[in-house]
Amino acid sequence: MSKNTVSDRFRKVDVDEYDENKFVDEEDGGENQLGPDEAEVDSLIRSGNLMGALQAVLKNPPINTKNQNVKEQTEGLVLKVLSSFKTSDLEKAVQSLDKTGVDLLMKYIYRGFERPSDNSSAILLQWHEKALSAGGVGSIVRVLTARKTV
Amino acid sequence: MSYHSFLLEPISCHAWNKDRTQIALCPNNHEVHIYKKDGNNWSKIHVLKEHNGQVTGIDWAPESNRIVTCGTDRNAYVWTLKGDVWKPTLVILRINRAARCVKWSPKENKFAVGSGSRLISVCYFEQDNDWWVCKHIKKPIRSTILCLDWHPNNILLAAGSCDFKCRIFSAYIKEVEEKPAPTAWGSKMPFGEVMFESTGTSGWVHGVCFSDSGNRVAWASHDSTVAVAEGGKTAVCASLTSETLPLLCVTFITENSLVAAGHDCYPVLFVYDSNKAAMSFGGKLDVPKQSAQKGMTARERFQNLDKKATTDSKEAVLESVHKNSISQISILNGGKAQCAKFCTTGMDGGMAIWDVKVLSIVKHVRVQMQ
């Protein structure tokens, strides 16, 4: 065999990067998006105002930013808020959200599914059921088709 | 409302002739079958075999009685009826990927083909050479064109694409027509100019439609939204996120209302309010089967609990007329201004004809006439 077949580094080359027709998403300038205000959300949770905490944590979603840390921080914060709800209050909380709020909640729920921790999946599944009855299958389709993830 | 099951395979695309007595459809293969209505039945009268790949688009020009077809073999054919036989003429599209959709222009002197080569081929007939010639619209399209619709002025063309945008292009060909008058979308219209580009919705644009006046354009996108944009009002977009699966095709039935259908297997009505620039959901247009509601015995409940872990008595059978996704809607009577009947075909191989008046009485759905 000739020398060329010895190395298989060529198999790890990402050919799509060299495609001149490759589709690149539009940049939307998300440098200033810092996610929801952590201090505000924490104080609302401690004071027992869970509805307010939910509204606050769904503000300023880090959709356009490329900073992964911000996204992970936000997801952690959202999970904290979602876990502090009592099961009986879930339905009311979801009803208080508008359409974009329900879509955004679905995005966070699916992001939470990606990295399951101790009890998170069970809580997320309960939220998922309520959000599904409010947003319908369409809200899940929008999570799947969104180019800019939360 | 009537439903006819043509095939067991999906109907890839269909087109009606002028008086709606004949329908040309592609039975998910390389051929086009033309069926003629006689009484309550449909009989196959012609089979058009020329394509080497699946036929993805058919359009039947009502005045000149010509059929244009396009397929995955990167070709388009214009068929003319000579006596009792349809004769094809090849049109070279100069594309290197499959053609996806084709539409005759309102005056039938040109047609546009959308393809996977990320461009639109606008074809017109050159008298001197006795040959169809095409021009390409390339910029700024970045992915496959899925659907096309012409503006009534024969110049503007709306295209929905997989790069998540719906655009309106000018397809002005100076060899076959005069300079166009200004429209709500703009006044300068050189060939290939982008008159409008959508923002605000993501997801592939599966279906696009101009309203009867041409001042509004509607598109259905894969993120389960329907949107309407109105030209001249700084291109205002009103979009509605729906709670259902994505819609695949959309059409105006009056200047203010749209019917759309898709993966949920039933047509849906939407109403557009121009003053508020907002869309609202008008209702499901399916006629439900009269299913007998029988009570469940305790034994059945336990069986269900055992088998399906639920005591729901909902059956796993679709109650809609179409049993699979609806892929195409076409207007039969009344045009886009006062549509009286429209037709849907889908992946269940069936074709349903819907009567707008009957539907609005049955469903207490108000179809707002202008």
Coordinates of C-alpha atoms in Angstrom, one line a residue:
Chain A
M1 CA 0.0 0.0 0.0
S2 CA 1.2 3.5 -0.6
K3 CA 2.1 5.9 2.2
N4 CA -1.1 7.9 1.7
T5 CA -3.3 5.3 3.3
V6 CA -1.5 5.2 6.6
S7 CA -3.0 8.3 8.2
D8 CA -6.7 8.7 8.6
R9 CA -6.7 12.3 9.7
F10 CA -8.6 13.2 6.6
R11 CA -11.7 11.4 8.1
K12 CA -11.9 14.1 10.8
V13 CA -12.0 17.0 8.4
D14 CA -15.4 18.9 8.5
V15 CA -16.0 19.3 4.8
D16 CA -19.1 21.5 5.4
E17 CA -16.8 24.3 6.6
Y18 CA -15.2 24.5 3.2
D19 CA -18.5 24.6 1.3
E20 CA -18.7 28.1 -0.2
N21 CA -22.5 27.8 -0.3
K22 CA -22.9 26.9 3.3
F23 CA -25.9 28.5 5.0
V24 CA -24.9 30.9 7.7
D25 CA -27.5 32.3 10.0
E26 CA -27.9 36.1 10.2
E27 CA -26.1 37.7 13.1
D28 CA -28.5 39.6 15.3
G29 CA -26.1 41.3 17.7
G30 CA -26.9 39.5 20.9
E31 CA -23.8 40.7 22.8
N32 CA -25.8 42.6 25.3
Q33 CA -28.2 39.9 26.3
L34 CA -27.5 38.9 29.8
G35 CA -30.5 36.8 30.6
P36 CA -32.9 37.4 33.5
D37 CA -31.8 39.3 36.5
E38 CA -30.6 36.8 39.1
A39 CA -30.9 39.0 42.1
E40 CA -34.5 40.0 41.3
V41 CA -35.6 36.4 40.7
D42 CA -33.9 35.1 43.9
S43 CA -35.6 37.8 46.0
L44 CA -39.0 37.0 44.5
I45 CA -38.6 33.3 45.2
R46 CA -37.6 34.0 48.8
S47 CA -40.5 36.3 49.4
G48 CA -42.8 33.5 48.1
N49 CA -44.0 35.4 45.1
L50 CA -43.7 32.5 42.7
M51 CA -45.8 33.9 39.9
G52 CA -43.7 37.1 39.9
A53 CA -40.6 35.0 39.9
L54 CA -41.8 33.1 36.8
Q55 CA -42.6 36.3 34.9
A56 CA -39.2 37.7 35.9
V57 CA -37.2 34.7 34.9
L58 CA -38.9 34.6 31.5
K59 CA -37.7 38.1 30.7
N60 CA -34.7 38.8 28.6
P61 CA -34.1 35.3 27.2
P62 CA -30.5 34.9 26.0
I63 CA -31.6 33.9 22.5
N64 CA -29.2 35.8 20.3
T65 CA -26.1 35.6 22.4
K66 CA -23.3 33.2 21.6
N67 CA -22.1 33.1 25.2
Q68 CA -22.8 29.6 26.5
N69 CA -22.3 30.6 30.1
V70 CA -25.1 33.0 30.1
K71 CA -27.4 30.3 28.6
E72 CA -26.4 27.8 31.2
Q73 CA -26.8 30.2 34.0
T74 CA -30.3 31.1 32.8
E75 CA -31.3 27.5 32.5
G76 CA -30.2 26.9 36.1
L77 CA -32.2 29.8 37.3
V78 CA -35.3 28.8 35.4
L79 CA -35.0 25.3 36.8
K80 CA -34.8 26.7 40.3
V81 CA -38.0 28.7 39.8
L82 CA -39.8 25.8 38.2
S83 CA -38.9 23.4 41.1
S84 CA -40.1 25.8 43.7
F85 CA -43.7 25.7 42.5
K86 CA -46.3 23.5 44.2
T87 CA -47.9 21.0 41.8
S88 CA -51.4 22.5 42.4
D89 CA -50.2 25.9 41.3
L90 CA -48.7 24.8 38.0
E91 CA -51.8 25.2 36.0
K92 CA -52.5 28.7 37.2
A93 CA -49.0 29.7 36.5
V94 CA -49.1 28.5 32.9
Q95 CA -52.5 30.3 32.3
S96 CA -50.9 33.5 33.4
L97 CA -48.5 33.4 30.5
D98 CA -49.2 34.8 27.0
K99 CA -48.5 32.9 23.8
T100 CA -44.9 33.9 23.5
G101 CA -44.4 33.1 27.2
V102 CA -45.7 29.6 26.7
D103 CA -43.4 29.1 23.7
L104 CA -40.4 30.4 25.7
L105 CA -41.3 28.1 28.7
M106 CA -41.4 25.1 26.3
K107 CA -37.9 26.0 25.1
Y108 CA -36.6 26.1 28.6
I109 CA -38.3 22.8 29.4
Y110 CA -36.7 21.0 26.5
R111 CA -33.4 22.5 27.3
G112 CA -33.8 21.2 30.8
F113 CA -34.5 17.8 29.4
E114 CA -31.1 17.8 27.7
R115 CA -29.2 17.7 30.9
P116 CA -31.2 15.8 33.5
S117 CA -30.3 16.1 37.2
D118 CA -31.7 14.4 40.3
N119 CA -35.4 15.3 40.3
S120 CA -35.5 17.7 37.3
S121 CA -37.1 15.4 34.8
A122 CA -40.1 14.7 36.9
I123 CA -40.7 18.4 37.6
L124 CA -40.1 19.3 34.0
L125 CA -42.5 16.6 32.8
Q126 CA -45.3 18.1 35.0
W127 CA -44.6 21.5 33.5
H128 CA -44.5 20.0 30.1
E129 CA -48.0 18.5 30.4
K130 CA -49.4 21.9 31.5
A131 CA -47.6 23.9 28.9
L132 CA -48.7 21.4 26.2
S133 CA -52.4 21.9 27.0
A134 CA -51.9 25.7 26.8
G135 CA -49.7 25.9 23.8
G136 CA -50.6 22.8 21.8
V137 CA -48.4 20.8 19.6
G138 CA -47.5 24.0 17.8
S139 CA -45.4 25.2 20.7
I140 CA -43.3 22.0 20.5
V141 CA -42.9 22.4 16.7
R142 CA -41.6 25.9 17.4
V143 CA -39.0 24.6 19.9
L144 CA -37.8 22.1 17.2
T145 CA -37.6 24.6 14.3
A146 CA -36.1 27.6 16.2
R147 CA -32.7 28.4 14.9
K148 CA -31.8 30.5 17.9
T149 CA -32.0 28.4 21.0
V150 CA -32.4 29.6 24.5
Chain B
M1 CA -68.4 18.3 0.2
S2 CA -67.1 15.2 -1.6
Y3 CA -64.2 13.0 -1.2
H4 CA -62.7 10.7 -3.8
S5 CA -59.9 8.3 -3.2
F6 CA -57.8 8.1 -6.4
L7 CA -54.9 6.1 -5.2
L8 CA -53.2 4.3 -2.3
E9 CA -50.0 6.4 -2.8
P10 CA -49.7 10.1 -2.1
I11 CA -50.8 12.5 -4.8
S12 CA -47.6 14.6 -5.3
C13 CA -49.4 17.5 -7.1
H14 CA -52.5 18.2 -9.1
A15 CA -53.9 20.8 -11.5
W16 CA -57.4 21.4 -12.9
N17 CA -58.4 22.4 -16.4
K18 CA -60.5 25.5 -17.1
D19 CA -64.0 24.1 -16.7
R20 CA -63.0 21.8 -13.8
T21 CA -64.0 18.6 -15.7
Q22 CA -60.5 17.2 -15.8
I23 CA -57.8 16.9 -13.2
A24 CA -54.1 16.1 -13.9
L25 CA -52.2 14.6 -11.0
C26 CA -49.0 12.8 -10.3
P27 CA -49.4 9.4 -8.5
N28 CA -46.1 9.7 -6.8
N29 CA -44.1 8.4 -9.8
H30 CA -42.7 9.6 -13.1
E31 CA -46.0 10.0 -14.8
V32 CA -48.9 12.4 -15.0
H33 CA -52.4 11.0 -15.1
I34 CA -55.3 12.9 -16.4
Y35 CA -58.7 12.0 -15.1
K36 CA -62.1 13.0 -16.5
K37 CA -65.2 13.4 -14.5
D38 CA -68.2 11.4 -15.8
G39 CA -71.1 11.5 -13.4
N40 CA -69.8 10.5 -10.0
N41 CA -66.8 8.7 -11.2
W42 CA -63.4 9.6 -12.5
S43 CA -61.9 7.8 -15.5
K44 CA -58.3 8.0 -16.5
I45 CA -58.1 9.4 -20.1
H46 CA -54.5 10.3 -20.6
V47 CA -51.1 9.2 -19.2
L48 CA -48.3 11.6 -19.8
K49 CA -44.9 9.8 -19.7
E50 CA -41.8 11.8 -20.3
H51 CA -40.2 12.6 -17.0
N52 CA -37.3 10.5 -15.7
G53 CA -37.9 11.5 -12.1
Q54 CA -40.9 12.1 -9.8
V55 CA -43.1 14.9 -11.1
T56 CA -43.1 17.6 -8.4
G57 CA -45.2 20.3 -9.9
I58 CA -48.1 20.5 -12.4
D59 CA -49.9 23.6 -13.6
W60 CA -52.7 23.8 -16.2
A61 CA -53.1 27.1 -18.0
P62 CA -56.9 27.7 -18.3
E63 CA -56.9 29.9 -21.5
S64 CA -54.3 28.4 -23.6
N65 CA -54.9 24.8 -22.4
R66 CA -51.3 24.0 -21.9
I67 CA -49.9 21.9 -19.1
V68 CA -46.4 22.5 -17.6
T69 CA -44.8 19.9 -15.5
C70 CA -41.5 19.8 -13.6
G71 CA -39.8 17.0 -11.9
T72 CA -36.8 15.7 -10.0
D73 CA -35.0 15.0 -13.3
R74 CA -34.2 18.7 -13.4
N75 CA -36.5 19.2 -16.5
A76 CA -39.7 20.9 -17.3
Y77 CA -42.1 20.0 -20.1
V78 CA -44.8 22.1 -21.7
W79 CA -47.6 19.8 -23.0
T80 CA -50.0 20.9 -25.7
L81 CA -53.1 19.0 -26.8
K82 CA -52.8 18.0 -30.5
G83 CA -56.0 16.2 -31.4
D84 CA -56.4 13.6 -28.7
V85 CA -52.8 13.4 -27.6
W86 CA -50.7 15.6 -25.3
K87 CA -47.3 16.4 -26.9
P88 CA -44.4 17.5 -24.7
T89 CA -41.9 20.2 -25.4
L90 CA -38.7 20.1 -23.3
V91 CA -37.7 23.3 -21.5
I92 CA -34.1 23.5 -20.5
L93 CA -34.0 25.0 -17.0
R94 CA -30.2 25.0 -16.6
I95 CA -30.5 23.7 -13.0
N96 CA -28.4 21.1 -11.4
R97 CA -30.9 20.0 -8.7
A98 CA -34.5 18.9 -8.7
A99 CA -37.3 21.2 -9.7
R100 CA -39.8 21.6 -6.9
C101 CA -42.8 23.7 -8.1
V102 CA -44.0 25.4 -11.2
K103 CA -46.7 28.0 -11.9
W104 CA -48.0 29.7 -15.1
S105 CA -48.2 33.4 -15.0
P106 CA -51.7 35.0 -15.1
K107 CA -51.3 35.9 -18.8
E108 CA -49.8 32.5 -19.5
N109 CA -46.9 33.9 -21.5
K110 CA -44.3 32.7 -19.0
F111 CA -43.9 30.3 -16.1
A112 CA -41.7 30.1 -13.1
V113 CA -40.0 27.0 -11.7
G114 CA -38.6 26.8 -8.2
S115 CA -35.8 24.3 -7.6
G116 CA -33.3 22.9 -5.2
S117 CA -30.5 24.7 -7.0
R118 CA -31.4 27.8 -4.9
L119 CA -32.8 29.7 -7.8
I120 CA -36.0 30.4 -9.8
S121 CA -36.1 29.8 -13.5
V122 CA -38.5 32.2 -15.3
C123 CA -39.2 30.7 -18.7
Y124 CA -40.7 32.5 -21.7
F125 CA -41.3 31.5 -25.4
E126 CA -39.0 33.0 -27.9
Q127 CA -40.8 33.3 -31.2
D128 CA -37.7 33.6 -33.4
N129 CA -36.1 30.3 -32.2
D130 CA -39.4 28.6 -31.5
W131 CA -38.0 27.6 -28.2
W132 CA -38.5 28.2 -24.5
V133 CA -35.8 30.2 -22.9
C134 CA -35.2 30.8 -19.2
K135 CA -33.7 33.5 -17.0
H136 CA -32.5 32.9 -13.5
I137 CA -33.3 34.7 -10.3
K138 CA -30.5 33.8 -7.9
K139 CA -29.7 36.5 -5.3
P140 CA -30.4 36.5 -2.4
I141 CA -31.9 33.0 -2.3
R142 CA -29.9 30.7 -0.1
S143 CA -31.8 27.4 -0.2
T144 CA -34.4 25.4 -2.0
I145 CA -37.5 27.2 -3.3
L146 CA -40.6 25.3 -2.1
C147 CA -43.5 27.3 -3.5
L148 CA -44.4 30.1 -5.9
D149 CA -47.3 32.3 -6.7
W150 CA -47.7 35.1 -9.3
H151 CA -49.1 38.5 -8.7
P152 CA -52.1 39.4 -10.9
N153 CA -49.9 42.0 -12.8
N154 CA -47.9 39.1 -14.4
I155 CA -44.7 40.7 -13.2
L156 CA -44.2 40.0 -9.4
L157 CA -43.6 36.6 -8.1
A158 CA -43.8 35.4 -4.5
A159 CA -41.4 32.6 -3.5
G160 CA -41.2 30.7 -0.3
S161 CA -37.9 29.1 0.5
C162 CA -36.1 26.8 2.9
D163 CA -33.9 29.7 4.0
F164 CA -36.9 30.6 6.2
K165 CA -37.9 33.6 4.1
C166 CA -40.8 34.5 1.9
R167 CA -39.8 37.0 -0.8
I168 CA -41.4 38.9 -3.7
F169 CA -39.3 39.1 -6.8
S170 CA -39.8 41.0 -10.0
A171 CA -39.9 38.6 -13.0
Y172 CA -40.2 41.3 -15.6
I173 CA -39.1 40.0 -19.0
K174 CA -38.8 42.9 -21.4
E175 CA -39.0 40.6 -24.5
V176 CA -42.6 39.6 -23.8
E177 CA -44.2 42.5 -21.9
E178 CA -44.5 46.2 -21.3
K179 CA -43.0 48.0 -18.4
P180 CA -45.3 47.5 -15.4
A181 CA -47.2 50.2 -13.5
P182 CA -46.2 50.8 -9.9
T183 CA -47.8 48.5 -7.3
A184 CA -48.2 48.5 -3.6
W185 CA -44.9 46.6 -3.4
G186 CA -42.8 49.2 -5.2
S187 CA -42.4 51.0 -8.5
K188 CA -39.0 50.1 -9.9
M189 CA -39.1 46.4 -11.0
P190 CA -36.1 45.3 -12.9
F191 CA -35.7 41.6 -13.4
G192 CA -34.7 39.8 -10.2
E193 CA -35.3 42.8 -7.9
V194 CA -36.4 41.8 -4.3
M195 CA -39.5 43.9 -3.6
F196 CA -40.2 42.3 -0.2
E197 CA -38.4 39.9 2.2
S198 CA -40.1 38.5 5.2
T199 CA -38.9 38.7 8.8
G200 CA -40.3 37.4 12.0
T201 CA -41.1 33.9 11.2
S202 CA -38.7 31.0 11.2
G203 CA -39.1 27.6 9.6
W204 CA -39.3 26.6 6.0
V205 CA -41.9 28.4 4.0
H206 CA -44.2 25.6 2.6
G207 CA -46.9 27.6 0.9
V208 CA -47.3 31.1 -0.4
C209 CA -50.2 33.0 -1.9
F210 CA -51.1 36.4 -3.2
S211 CA -54.5 37.8 -2.5
D212 CA -56.8 38.6 -5.5
S213 CA -55.8 42.2 -5.6
G214 CA -52.1 41.4 -5.2
N215 CA -51.7 43.8 -2.3
R216 CA -51.4 41.0 0.3
V217 CA -49.3 38.0 0.5
A218 CA -49.7 35.1 2.9
W219 CA -47.3 32.3 3.7
A220 CA -47.4 29.2 5.9
S221 CA -44.2 28.3 7.6
H222 CA -42.9 25.1 9.3
D223 CA -42.8 26.7 12.7
S224 CA -46.7 26.3 12.7
T225 CA -47.3 29.9 11.8
V226 CA -49.3 31.7 9.1
A227 CA -48.4 35.2 8.3
V228 CA -49.8 38.0 6.1
A229 CA -47.9 41.0 4.8
E230 CA -49.5 44.0 3.1
G231 CA -47.6 45.9 0.6
G232 CA -47.3 49.7 0.9
K233 CA -48.0 49.7 4.7
T234 CA -44.2 49.6 5.2
A235 CA -44.7 45.9 4.6
V236 CA -46.5 45.1 7.8
C237 CA -46.4 41.4 8.8
A238 CA -49.1 39.9 10.9
S239 CA -48.4 36.4 12.0
L240 CA -50.3 33.9 14.0
T241 CA -48.7 31.1 15.8
S242 CA -51.0 28.1 15.8
E243 CA -51.4 25.2 18.2
T244 CA -51.4 22.6 15.5
L245 CA -48.8 20.8 13.4
P246 CA -47.3 22.9 10.5
L247 CA -49.4 23.9 7.6
L248 CA -48.3 23.0 4.1
C249 CA -50.4 25.0 1.8
V250 CA -52.4 28.3 2.0
T251 CA -54.7 30.2 -0.2
F252 CA -56.9 33.3 0.0
I253 CA -60.6 32.7 -0.5
T254 CA -61.6 36.3 -0.1
E255 CA -59.5 39.4 0.3
N256 CA -59.6 39.0 4.1
S257 CA -59.8 35.2 4.7
L258 CA -57.4 32.4 4.1
V259 CA -57.8 28.7 4.1
A260 CA -54.7 26.6 5.0
A261 CA -54.1 22.9 5.5
G262 CA -51.2 20.7 6.4
H263 CA -50.0 17.9 8.6
D264 CA -53.1 17.9 10.7
C265 CA -55.2 16.6 7.8
Y266 CA -58.0 19.2 7.9
P267 CA -58.4 22.7 6.4
V268 CA -58.4 25.6 8.7
L269 CA -59.8 29.1 8.2
F270 CA -57.9 32.3 9.2
V271 CA -59.2 35.8 9.1
Y272 CA -57.0 38.9 8.5
D273 CA -58.0 42.2 9.9
S274 CA -56.4 45.0 8.0
N275 CA -57.1 47.8 10.4
K276 CA -55.5 46.0 13.3
A277 CA -52.9 44.3 11.2
A278 CA -53.7 41.1 13.0
M279 CA -54.7 37.6 12.1
S280 CA -57.2 35.4 14.0
F281 CA -58.1 31.8 13.9
G282 CA -61.5 31.3 12.2
G283 CA -62.2 27.6 12.9
K284 CA -61.6 24.1 11.7
L285 CA -63.3 23.4 8.4
D286 CA -63.6 19.7 8.6
V287 CA -67.0 18.0 8.7
P288 CA -66.9 15.6 11.6
K289 CA -68.1 12.1 11.2
Q290 CA -71.1 11.3 13.4
S291 CA -69.5 8.8 15.7
A292 CA -71.8 7.0 18.0
Q293 CA -71.0 7.8 21.6
K294 CA -71.4 4.6 23.4
G295 CA -70.7 4.3 27.1
M296 CA -67.8 2.2 28.2
T297 CA -68.4 -0.9 30.3
A298 CA -66.3 -1.3 33.4
R299 CA -64.6 -4.3 31.7
E300 CA -63.5 -2.1 28.8
R301 CA -62.2 0.5 31.1
F302 CA -60.0 -2.0 32.9
Q303 CA -58.8 -3.4 29.6
N304 CA -57.8 0.0 28.4
L305 CA -56.1 0.7 31.7
D306 CA -54.1 -2.5 31.3
K307 CA -53.3 -2.1 27.6
K308 CA -52.8 1.6 27.2
A309 CA -52.4 2.9 30.8
T310 CA -55.3 5.3 30.2
T311 CA -59.1 5.2 30.6
D312 CA -59.7 7.5 27.7
S313 CA -62.1 6.2 25.2
K314 CA -60.6 8.2 22.3
E315 CA -59.8 5.9 19.4
A316 CA -56.6 6.0 17.5
V317 CA -58.5 6.8 14.2
L318 CA -58.4 10.1 12.5
E319 CA -61.8 11.7 12.3
S320 CA -61.0 14.0 9.5
V321 CA -61.9 13.4 5.9
H322 CA -58.3 13.1 4.7
K323 CA -56.4 10.4 6.5
N324 CA -53.0 11.8 5.9
S325 CA -51.4 15.2 5.5
I326 CA -52.9 17.6 2.9
S327 CA -50.2 18.8 0.6
Q328 CA -52.0 21.1 -1.9
I329 CA -55.1 23.3 -2.0
S330 CA -56.5 24.7 -5.3
I331 CA -59.4 27.1 -5.9
L332 CA -62.2 25.6 -8.1
N333 CA -64.8 28.3 -8.4
G334 CA -65.0 32.0 -7.7
G335 CA -61.3 32.9 -7.8
K336 CA -59.4 34.2 -4.9
A337 CA -61.9 37.0 -4.3
Q338 CA -65.1 35.0 -3.7
C339 CA -64.1 31.4 -3.6
A340 CA -67.1 29.1 -3.6
K341 CA -65.4 25.8 -3.8
F342 CA -61.8 24.6 -3.2
C343 CA -60.1 21.3 -3.5
T344 CA -57.5 19.6 -1.4
T345 CA -55.2 16.6 -2.2
G346 CA -53.0 14.8 0.1
M347 CA -50.7 12.0 1.0
D348 CA -53.6 9.6 1.4
G349 CA -54.1 9.6 -2.3
G350 CA -57.5 11.3 -2.0
M351 CA -59.1 14.4 -3.3
A352 CA -61.7 16.3 -1.4
I353 CA -63.9 19.2 -2.7
W354 CA -65.1 21.6 -0.1
D355 CA -68.0 24.0 -0.5
V356 CA -67.4 27.3 1.3
K357 CA -71.1 28.2 1.8
V358 CA -72.0 24.8 3.2
L359 CA -69.0 24.9 5.5
S360 CA -69.8 28.3 6.9
I361 CA -73.4 27.2 7.7
V362 CA -72.4 23.9 9.2
K363 CA -69.6 25.3 11.3
H364 CA -71.1 28.6 12.2
V365 CA -67.9 30.0 10.8
R366 CA -68.1 33.5 9.4
V367 CA -66.3 33.9 6.1
Q368 CA -66.0 37.6 5.9
M369 CA -66.6 39.0 2.4
Q370 CA -65.0 42.3 1.6

